[in-house]
Coordinates of C-alpha atoms and ligand atoms in Angstrom, one line a residue:
M1 CA 0.0 0.0 0.0
N2 CA 1.3 3.4 -1.0
R3 CA 0.5 6.2 1.5
I4 CA 1.1 9.9 1.5
L5 CA 1.4 11.8 4.8
I6 CA 0.5 15.4 4.8
G7 CA 0.6 18.3 7.3
A8 CA -2.9 19.7 7.5
Q9 CA -1.8 23.0 9.2
W10 CA 1.3 25.2 9.1
G11 CA 3.8 22.4 9.7
D12 CA 5.1 21.0 13.0
E13 CA 1.9 18.9 13.3
G14 CA 3.9 15.9 14.6
K15 CA 4.5 14.2 11.2
G16 CA 7.8 12.8 12.5
K17 CA 6.1 10.7 15.1
V18 CA 3.4 9.4 12.7
I19 CA 5.9 8.5 10.1
D20 CA 7.9 6.7 12.7
L21 CA 4.7 4.7 13.6
L22 CA 3.7 4.0 9.9
A23 CA 7.3 3.2 8.8
R24 CA 7.0 -0.2 10.4
K25 CA 4.5 -1.2 7.8
S26 CA 6.4 0.3 4.9
D27 CA 9.4 -0.8 2.9
V28 CA 10.4 2.6 1.4
I29 CA 10.1 6.1 2.9
V30 CA 10.3 9.1 0.6
R31 CA 10.8 12.8 1.2
Y32 CA 9.5 14.7 -1.8
Q33 CA 9.6 18.5 -1.1
G34 CA 11.3 21.1 1.0
G35 CA 14.8 20.7 2.4
N36 CA 16.5 21.2 5.7
N37 CA 14.0 23.9 6.6
A38 CA 12.0 21.0 8.0
G39 CA 12.5 19.5 11.4
H40 CA 11.0 16.1 12.3
T41 CA 11.4 15.2 15.9
I42 CA 11.2 11.5 16.9
K43 CA 11.7 10.0 20.3
F44 CA 13.0 6.5 20.1
N45 CA 14.6 4.3 22.9
D46 CA 14.6 7.4 25.1
Q47 CA 16.8 9.2 22.5
K48 CA 15.6 12.2 20.7
F49 CA 16.4 12.6 17.0
V50 CA 15.7 15.7 15.0
L51 CA 15.9 15.0 11.3
H52 CA 15.8 17.9 8.7
L53 CA 16.5 16.2 5.4
I54 CA 16.8 12.4 5.7
P55 CA 13.4 10.7 5.9
S56 CA 12.4 9.7 9.4
G57 CA 12.1 6.1 8.3
I58 CA 15.9 5.8 8.6
L59 CA 15.5 5.1 12.3
H60 CA 13.9 1.7 11.4
P61 CA 16.5 -0.8 10.5
G62 CA 16.3 -2.2 7.0
K63 CA 14.0 0.4 5.6
I64 CA 15.0 2.1 2.4
C65 CA 14.9 5.9 2.4
V66 CA 14.6 8.1 -0.7
I67 CA 15.2 11.9 -1.1
G68 CA 13.2 12.7 -4.1
N69 CA 13.7 15.0 -7.1
G70 CA 11.4 17.7 -5.5
V71 CA 13.7 18.1 -2.4
V72 CA 16.4 20.8 -2.4
I73 CA 19.7 19.5 -0.9
D74 CA 22.3 21.3 1.0
P75 CA 25.2 18.7 1.0
E76 CA 26.7 20.0 4.2
A77 CA 23.4 19.5 6.0
L78 CA 22.9 16.1 4.4
F79 CA 26.3 14.8 5.5
D80 CA 26.0 16.3 9.0
E81 CA 22.9 14.3 9.4
V82 CA 24.5 11.1 8.0
A83 CA 27.3 11.6 10.5
L84 CA 24.9 12.1 13.4
L85 CA 23.0 8.9 12.5
E86 CA 26.1 6.9 12.0
K87 CA 27.4 8.1 15.4
A88 CA 24.2 6.7 17.0
G89 CA 24.9 3.4 15.4
I90 CA 22.3 3.7 12.5
K91 CA 23.5 2.3 9.2
V92 CA 22.9 4.8 6.4
R93 CA 25.0 3.5 3.5
G94 CA 23.0 1.3 1.1
R95 CA 19.7 2.5 2.7
L96 CA 19.6 6.1 1.5
F97 CA 19.2 7.1 -2.1
V98 CA 19.1 10.7 -3.4
S99 CA 17.5 11.6 -6.7
D100 CA 20.0 12.8 -9.3
Q101 CA 17.3 15.3 -10.4
A102 CA 17.2 17.0 -7.0
H103 CA 18.4 20.6 -6.9
L104 CA 21.4 21.7 -4.8
I105 CA 21.5 24.5 -2.4
F106 CA 24.5 26.8 -2.9
P107 CA 26.0 29.3 -0.5
Y108 CA 24.5 32.2 -2.6
H109 CA 21.1 30.7 -2.0
K110 CA 21.6 30.9 1.8
L111 CA 23.1 34.4 1.6
M112 CA 20.3 35.7 -0.6
D113 CA 17.7 34.2 1.7
Q114 CA 19.3 35.9 4.7
L115 CA 19.9 39.3 3.0
K116 CA 16.4 39.4 1.5
E117 CA 14.8 38.7 4.9
E118 CA 17.0 41.2 6.7
S119 CA 16.3 44.0 4.2
C120 CA 12.5 43.6 4.3
K121 CA 10.4 46.4 5.7
K122 CA 8.3 45.6 8.7
G123 CA 5.4 43.3 7.8
K124 CA 7.0 42.1 4.6
A125 CA 9.5 39.6 5.9
I126 CA 8.3 35.9 5.7
G127 CA 10.3 34.7 8.7
T128 CA 12.1 32.0 6.7
T129 CA 14.5 29.5 8.2
K130 CA 17.3 31.2 6.1
R131 CA 18.4 27.9 4.8
G132 CA 18.3 29.1 1.2
I133 CA 15.2 27.1 0.3
G134 CA 13.3 29.9 -1.5
P135 CA 16.2 31.1 -3.6
C136 CA 17.0 27.5 -4.6
Y137 CA 13.5 26.8 -5.8
A138 CA 13.4 30.1 -7.5
D139 CA 16.5 29.2 -9.5
K140 CA 15.0 25.8 -10.3
M141 CA 12.0 27.4 -11.9
A142 CA 14.1 30.1 -13.6
R143 CA 16.1 27.2 -15.1
V144 CA 19.4 28.3 -13.6
G145 CA 19.5 25.6 -10.9
I146 CA 22.2 22.9 -10.5
R147 CA 21.2 19.3 -9.8
V148 CA 22.8 16.4 -8.0
G149 CA 23.4 14.6 -11.3
D150 CA 25.2 17.6 -12.8
L151 CA 28.1 16.7 -10.5
K152 CA 28.7 13.6 -12.6
S153 CA 30.5 15.8 -15.2
L154 CA 33.0 18.1 -13.7
P155 CA 33.4 20.2 -16.9
Y156 CA 29.6 20.6 -17.1
F157 CA 29.4 21.5 -13.4
K158 CA 32.3 24.0 -13.7
D159 CA 30.7 25.7 -16.7
R160 CA 27.3 25.8 -15.1
L161 CA 28.5 27.2 -11.8
T162 CA 30.6 29.8 -13.6
Y163 CA 27.6 31.0 -15.6
V164 CA 25.1 31.0 -12.6
L165 CA 27.6 32.5 -10.1
K166 CA 28.3 35.4 -12.4
E167 CA 24.6 36.4 -12.4
R168 CA 24.2 35.7 -8.7
N169 CA 27.2 37.8 -7.8
E170 CA 26.0 40.7 -9.8
F171 CA 22.8 40.6 -7.9
L172 CA 24.5 40.3 -4.5
V173 CA 26.8 43.3 -5.3
K174 CA 24.3 45.6 -7.0
I175 CA 21.2 44.9 -5.1
H176 CA 22.4 44.0 -1.6
H177 CA 25.8 45.7 -1.7
A178 CA 27.3 42.5 -0.5
R179 CA 30.7 41.0 -1.5
P180 CA 30.8 38.6 -4.4
L181 CA 31.2 35.0 -3.6
P182 CA 34.5 33.4 -4.8
F183 CA 34.1 30.7 -7.5
K184 CA 37.0 28.6 -6.2
K185 CA 35.7 28.3 -2.7
I186 CA 32.3 27.1 -3.8
F187 CA 33.7 24.8 -6.4
D188 CA 36.1 23.2 -4.0
H189 CA 33.4 22.9 -1.4
F190 CA 31.2 21.0 -3.7
N191 CA 34.0 19.0 -5.2
Q192 CA 34.8 17.8 -1.7
Y193 CA 31.2 16.3 -1.4
R194 CA 31.0 15.2 -5.0
A195 CA 32.0 11.6 -4.8
R196 CA 30.1 10.9 -1.6
L197 CA 26.9 12.6 -2.9
L198 CA 27.1 10.7 -6.2
G199 CA 27.5 7.5 -4.1
F200 CA 23.9 8.1 -2.9
A201 CA 22.5 9.3 -6.3
L202 CA 19.9 7.2 -8.1
D203 CA 17.2 7.3 -10.8
T204 CA 14.6 7.4 -7.9
P205 CA 11.4 7.7 -10.1
K206 CA 12.4 4.4 -11.7
Y207 CA 13.3 2.9 -8.3
L208 CA 9.9 3.8 -6.9
Y209 CA 8.1 2.5 -10.0
D210 CA 10.0 -0.8 -9.7
A211 CA 9.2 -0.9 -6.0
T212 CA 5.5 -0.5 -6.6
K213 CA 5.5 -3.2 -9.3
A214 CA 7.3 -5.5 -6.8
R215 CA 4.4 -4.8 -4.3
K216 CA 6.6 -2.9 -1.9
D217 CA 4.8 -0.4 0.5
I218 CA 5.9 3.1 0.0
L219 CA 5.3 5.9 2.5
F220 CA 5.6 9.5 1.3
E221 CA 6.8 11.8 4.1
G222 CA 5.5 15.4 3.7
A223 CA 7.4 18.3 5.2
Q224 CA 5.8 21.6 6.3
G225 CA 2.1 21.7 5.9
T226 CA -0.9 22.6 3.6
L227 CA -1.1 26.3 4.7
L228 CA 2.7 26.7 3.9
D229 CA 2.2 25.3 0.3
V230 CA 3.3 27.8 -2.3
D231 CA 0.0 27.4 -4.2
H232 CA -2.6 26.5 -1.6
G233 CA -1.2 28.2 1.5
T234 CA -1.3 31.7 3.0
Y235 CA 0.7 33.2 0.1
P236 CA 3.1 35.0 0.3
F237 CA 3.7 33.7 3.9
V238 CA 4.5 30.2 2.7
T239 CA 7.5 28.0 1.8
S240 CA 8.6 27.7 -1.8
S241 CA 7.4 24.1 -2.5
N242 CA 4.2 22.1 -2.8
A243 CA 3.6 20.7 0.7
T244 CA 0.1 19.4 -0.4
V245 CA -0.6 16.1 -2.0
G246 CA 0.4 17.1 -5.6
G247 CA 4.0 17.7 -4.4
A248 CA 4.3 14.1 -3.5
I249 CA 3.5 13.2 -7.1
T250 CA 5.8 15.7 -8.9
G251 CA 8.4 15.6 -6.2
S252 CA 9.0 11.9 -6.4
G253 CA 8.0 11.0 -9.9
I254 CA 5.3 8.5 -8.7
S255 CA 2.0 8.4 -10.6
P256 CA -1.2 9.3 -8.7
T257 CA -2.6 6.0 -9.9
F258 CA -0.2 4.3 -7.6
I259 CA -1.4 6.1 -4.4
D260 CA -3.8 4.2 -2.1
R261 CA -4.3 6.6 0.8
V262 CA -3.6 10.1 2.0
I263 CA -3.3 10.7 5.7
G264 CA -3.5 14.2 7.2
V265 CA -1.7 15.1 10.4
T266 CA -3.0 17.9 12.6
K267 CA -2.4 19.0 16.2
A268 CA -5.4 19.1 18.6
Y269 CA -4.7 22.9 18.5
T270 CA -2.8 25.0 16.0
T271 CA 0.7 26.4 15.8
R272 CA 2.6 28.6 13.3
V273 CA 6.2 29.6 13.2
G274 CA 7.4 32.6 11.2
E275 CA 5.3 35.5 10.0
G276 CA 1.9 35.7 8.5
P277 CA -1.8 35.9 9.7
F278 CA -3.0 33.3 12.2
P279 CA -6.8 33.9 13.0
T280 CA -7.1 31.6 16.0
Q281 CA -3.9 32.7 17.8
F282 CA -4.2 32.6 21.6
P283 CA -4.0 35.7 23.8
P284 CA -0.5 36.1 25.4
K285 CA -1.1 34.2 28.7
L286 CA -2.6 31.1 27.2
M287 CA 0.0 31.2 24.5
K288 CA 2.8 31.1 27.0
L289 CA 1.1 28.2 28.8
I290 CA 0.7 26.0 25.7
Q291 CA 4.1 27.0 24.4
T292 CA 5.8 25.8 27.6
K293 CA 3.6 22.7 28.1
G294 CA 3.7 21.7 24.4
E295 CA 7.4 22.5 24.0
E296 CA 6.5 24.6 21.1
F297 CA 9.9 25.7 19.9
G298 CA 11.0 25.2 16.3
A299 CA 13.1 22.1 15.7
T300 CA 15.1 23.9 13.0
T301 CA 15.5 27.5 14.2
G302 CA 14.6 27.2 17.9
R303 CA 12.0 30.1 17.5
A304 CA 9.0 30.0 19.7
R305 CA 5.9 28.8 17.8
R306 CA 2.8 30.9 17.9
C307 CA -0.1 28.8 19.3
G308 CA -3.9 29.0 18.9
W309 CA -7.2 27.1 18.9
F310 CA -8.1 24.4 16.5
D311 CA -9.2 25.9 13.2
A312 CA -11.7 23.8 11.3
V313 CA -11.8 26.3 8.4
I314 CA -8.1 25.8 7.4
G315 CA -8.7 22.1 8.4
R316 CA -11.4 21.6 5.8
H317 CA -9.3 23.4 3.3
A318 CA -6.6 20.8 3.9
V319 CA -9.1 18.0 3.7
R320 CA -10.3 19.2 0.3
I321 CA -6.9 20.0 -1.3
N322 CA -5.3 16.8 -0.2
G323 CA -8.4 14.5 -0.4
L324 CA -7.6 13.3 3.1
D325 CA -8.8 9.7 3.8
E326 CA -8.0 9.8 7.5
L327 CA -6.6 12.0 10.3
A328 CA -3.9 11.7 13.0
I329 CA -4.6 14.1 15.8
M330 CA -1.5 15.0 17.8
K331 CA -0.7 16.4 21.2
L332 CA -4.1 16.0 22.7
D333 CA -2.5 15.7 26.1
I334 CA -1.3 19.3 25.9
L335 CA -4.9 20.5 26.2
S336 CA -5.6 18.6 29.4
G337 CA -6.3 20.9 32.4
L338 CA -8.0 23.7 30.4
P339 CA -11.5 24.6 31.6
E340 CA -12.8 25.0 28.1
L341 CA -11.7 24.6 24.5
K342 CA -12.6 26.6 21.5
I343 CA -12.9 25.5 17.9
A344 CA -13.1 27.9 15.0
T345 CA -15.9 26.7 12.7
A346 CA -16.1 29.8 10.4
Y347 CA -14.7 33.2 9.9
R348 CA -16.1 36.7 9.7
V349 CA -14.3 38.6 6.9
N350 CA -15.2 42.2 6.6
G351 CA -18.5 41.5 8.3
K352 CA -19.3 38.6 6.0
L353 CA -19.6 35.0 7.4
T354 CA -17.7 32.3 5.5
K355 CA -17.0 28.6 6.2
D356 CA -14.4 28.6 3.4
Y357 CA -10.8 29.5 3.5
P358 CA -10.3 32.9 1.8
H359 CA -7.3 32.7 -0.5
A360 CA -6.4 36.4 -0.7
I361 CA -4.0 37.3 2.1
F362 CA -5.7 40.7 2.6
E363 CA -8.9 38.8 3.3
F364 CA -7.4 36.0 5.4
S365 CA -5.5 38.6 7.5
K366 CA -8.9 40.1 8.3
A367 CA -10.6 36.8 9.2
R368 CA -12.1 36.9 12.7
P369 CA -12.9 33.3 13.9
V370 CA -16.4 32.2 14.9
Y371 CA -15.9 29.9 17.8
E372 CA -17.7 27.0 19.4
T373 CA -16.9 26.4 23.0
W374 CA -16.4 22.8 24.4
K375 CA -15.9 21.7 27.9
G376 CA -12.3 20.7 28.8
W377 CA -11.0 17.7 30.9
Q378 CA -8.7 17.9 33.9
E379 CA -7.3 14.3 33.8
D380 CA -3.8 13.5 32.7
I381 CA -4.3 11.4 29.6
T382 CA -0.6 10.6 28.8
H383 CA -1.1 6.9 29.9
V384 CA -4.3 6.4 27.9
R385 CA -4.0 3.8 25.2
R386 CA -7.7 3.2 24.3
W387 CA -10.4 5.4 23.0
S388 CA -12.8 4.3 25.7
Q389 CA -10.4 5.3 28.4
L390 CA -10.3 9.0 27.3
P391 CA -12.3 11.4 29.4
L392 CA -15.8 12.0 28.0
N393 CA -15.1 15.6 27.2
A394 CA -11.9 14.7 25.2
R395 CA -14.0 12.2 23.2
R396 CA -16.6 14.8 22.6
Y397 CA -14.0 17.3 21.5
L398 CA -12.4 14.9 19.0
K399 CA -15.8 13.7 17.7
R400 CA -16.6 17.4 16.9
V401 CA -13.3 17.9 15.2
E402 CA -13.9 14.7 13.2
A403 CA -17.4 15.9 12.1
L404 CA -16.1 19.4 11.1
M405 CA -13.3 17.9 9.2
E406 CA -15.6 15.3 7.5
T407 CA -12.8 12.8 7.9
P408 CA -12.3 9.8 10.3
I409 CA -9.7 10.0 13.0
K410 CA -7.5 6.9 13.0
I411 CA -4.7 8.0 15.3
V412 CA -4.7 10.1 18.5
S413 CA -1.4 10.9 20.1
V414 CA -1.2 11.6 23.9
G415 CA 2.6 12.0 24.3
S416 CA 5.8 12.1 22.3
K417 CA 6.8 8.5 22.8
R418 CA 5.9 5.8 20.3
N419 CA 3.6 3.9 22.7
Q420 CA 1.7 7.0 23.7
T421 CA -0.7 6.5 20.9
I422 CA -4.4 5.5 20.5
F423 CA -5.2 3.6 17.3
L424 CA -8.9 3.7 16.2
Ligands
IMP1 P1 11.4 28.8 4.3 O1 10.8 27.4 4.1 O2 12.7 28.7 5.1 O3 11.5 29.6 3.1 O4 10.4 29.5 5.3 C1 9.1 30.0 4.8 C2 8.1 29.9 5.9 O5 7.8 28.5 6.2 C3 8.5 30.4 7.3 O6 7.3 31.0 7.9 C4 9.0 29.3 8.0 O7 8.9 29.4 9.4 C5 8.0 28.2 7.5 N1 8.6 26.8 7.6 C6 9.5 26.3 6.8 N2 9.7 25.0 7.2 C7 8.9 24.8 8.2 C8 8.7 23.6 9.0 O8 9.3 22.5 8.8 N3 7.8 23.7 10.0 C9 7.1 24.9 10.3 N4 7.3 26.0 9.5 C10 8.2 25.9 8.5
MG2 MG1 8.9 20.8 12.3

């Protein structure tokens, strides 16, 4: 069975844990978009792993992991991660494959990301992770990107880098008044990684086709979330890739006819890191409480995540765009102890009531949530393993979320450990 796992909010939904759970019943785990802007946290044998680029399935012995063509790769970040895993005794060689069509992140991408963010006027910055993700995808679309497979021919790579760097340096000097980046340093840097990187390179679309034909089970591991998708998210406050279901198709080279299920992951509340509108954001005191209790600090940048109530309007948007078959609801335990819980069921935008997500940012930023209020529960639920053991008010809350999302809940997470999970 081939399954795609999608974030139904603004990322950080807890996909790392769900992938870790589902990886057991998969043979191949594939990342298909984003880069090391992602941060997937997995607790495993009392050890905490934060993976940014390598699929979380790598923690399961014997599973094959693929970094697809839609991912952007910073070789330094990749090999740091390989080293970290190997140090923990996890075998990577022979289990990790990288698409030769994947684009490479160069130092000028990182510099441009940083300079662009820093030069923005108030309200214009996106709050990126400054990993060079946006500029790298921009170059891909502008057809001036450099791919993993380009490293196979040194003369081609040299020629291409010379051509691209000239243009990039002009931009850095003229627009940002920065110093030009030296060709030799970049070339040598990549040359040093070349052989190792090519050692992982593979025609991954063909590999995935063959795996499907051989009845292997493939799990597609999404990064970020629906509302950060460059087409379907809160543009321009988004990442530069397709974090929705289509990204899994183009970003891995698998045909949609080979996909059996799409699973949406959402927190029992909502978080967002970086800039951009967030209608259900908590007032400061409650925000502080949930941030602390939920350890809501970015796994990549360490920034505090903004927190808010569950938003069924963006939730339904995620259900529609991704055709979600089922839901995993994460971090329900963090809501324990609150007297009451709110769920946004609609918005009021410029006085008009709507149940649908408004695409224009100038409308979305004006959205005032219409809330329903539900009774909370006071019990600690971190030891609960069965639906029937959950407090009645927790079940009522989840049933309401399920109804509003028009999608069955199959997983409820009540803690960060693997076994702190209720399967329905
Ligand atoms: P970029 O992906 O670094 O360009 O950042 C664009 C926006 O996406 C910023 O608001 C980031 O905070 C957000 N973002 C990128 N990756 C993640 C993630 O893995 N989780 C949550 N937010 C992310
Ligand atoms: Mg994350």
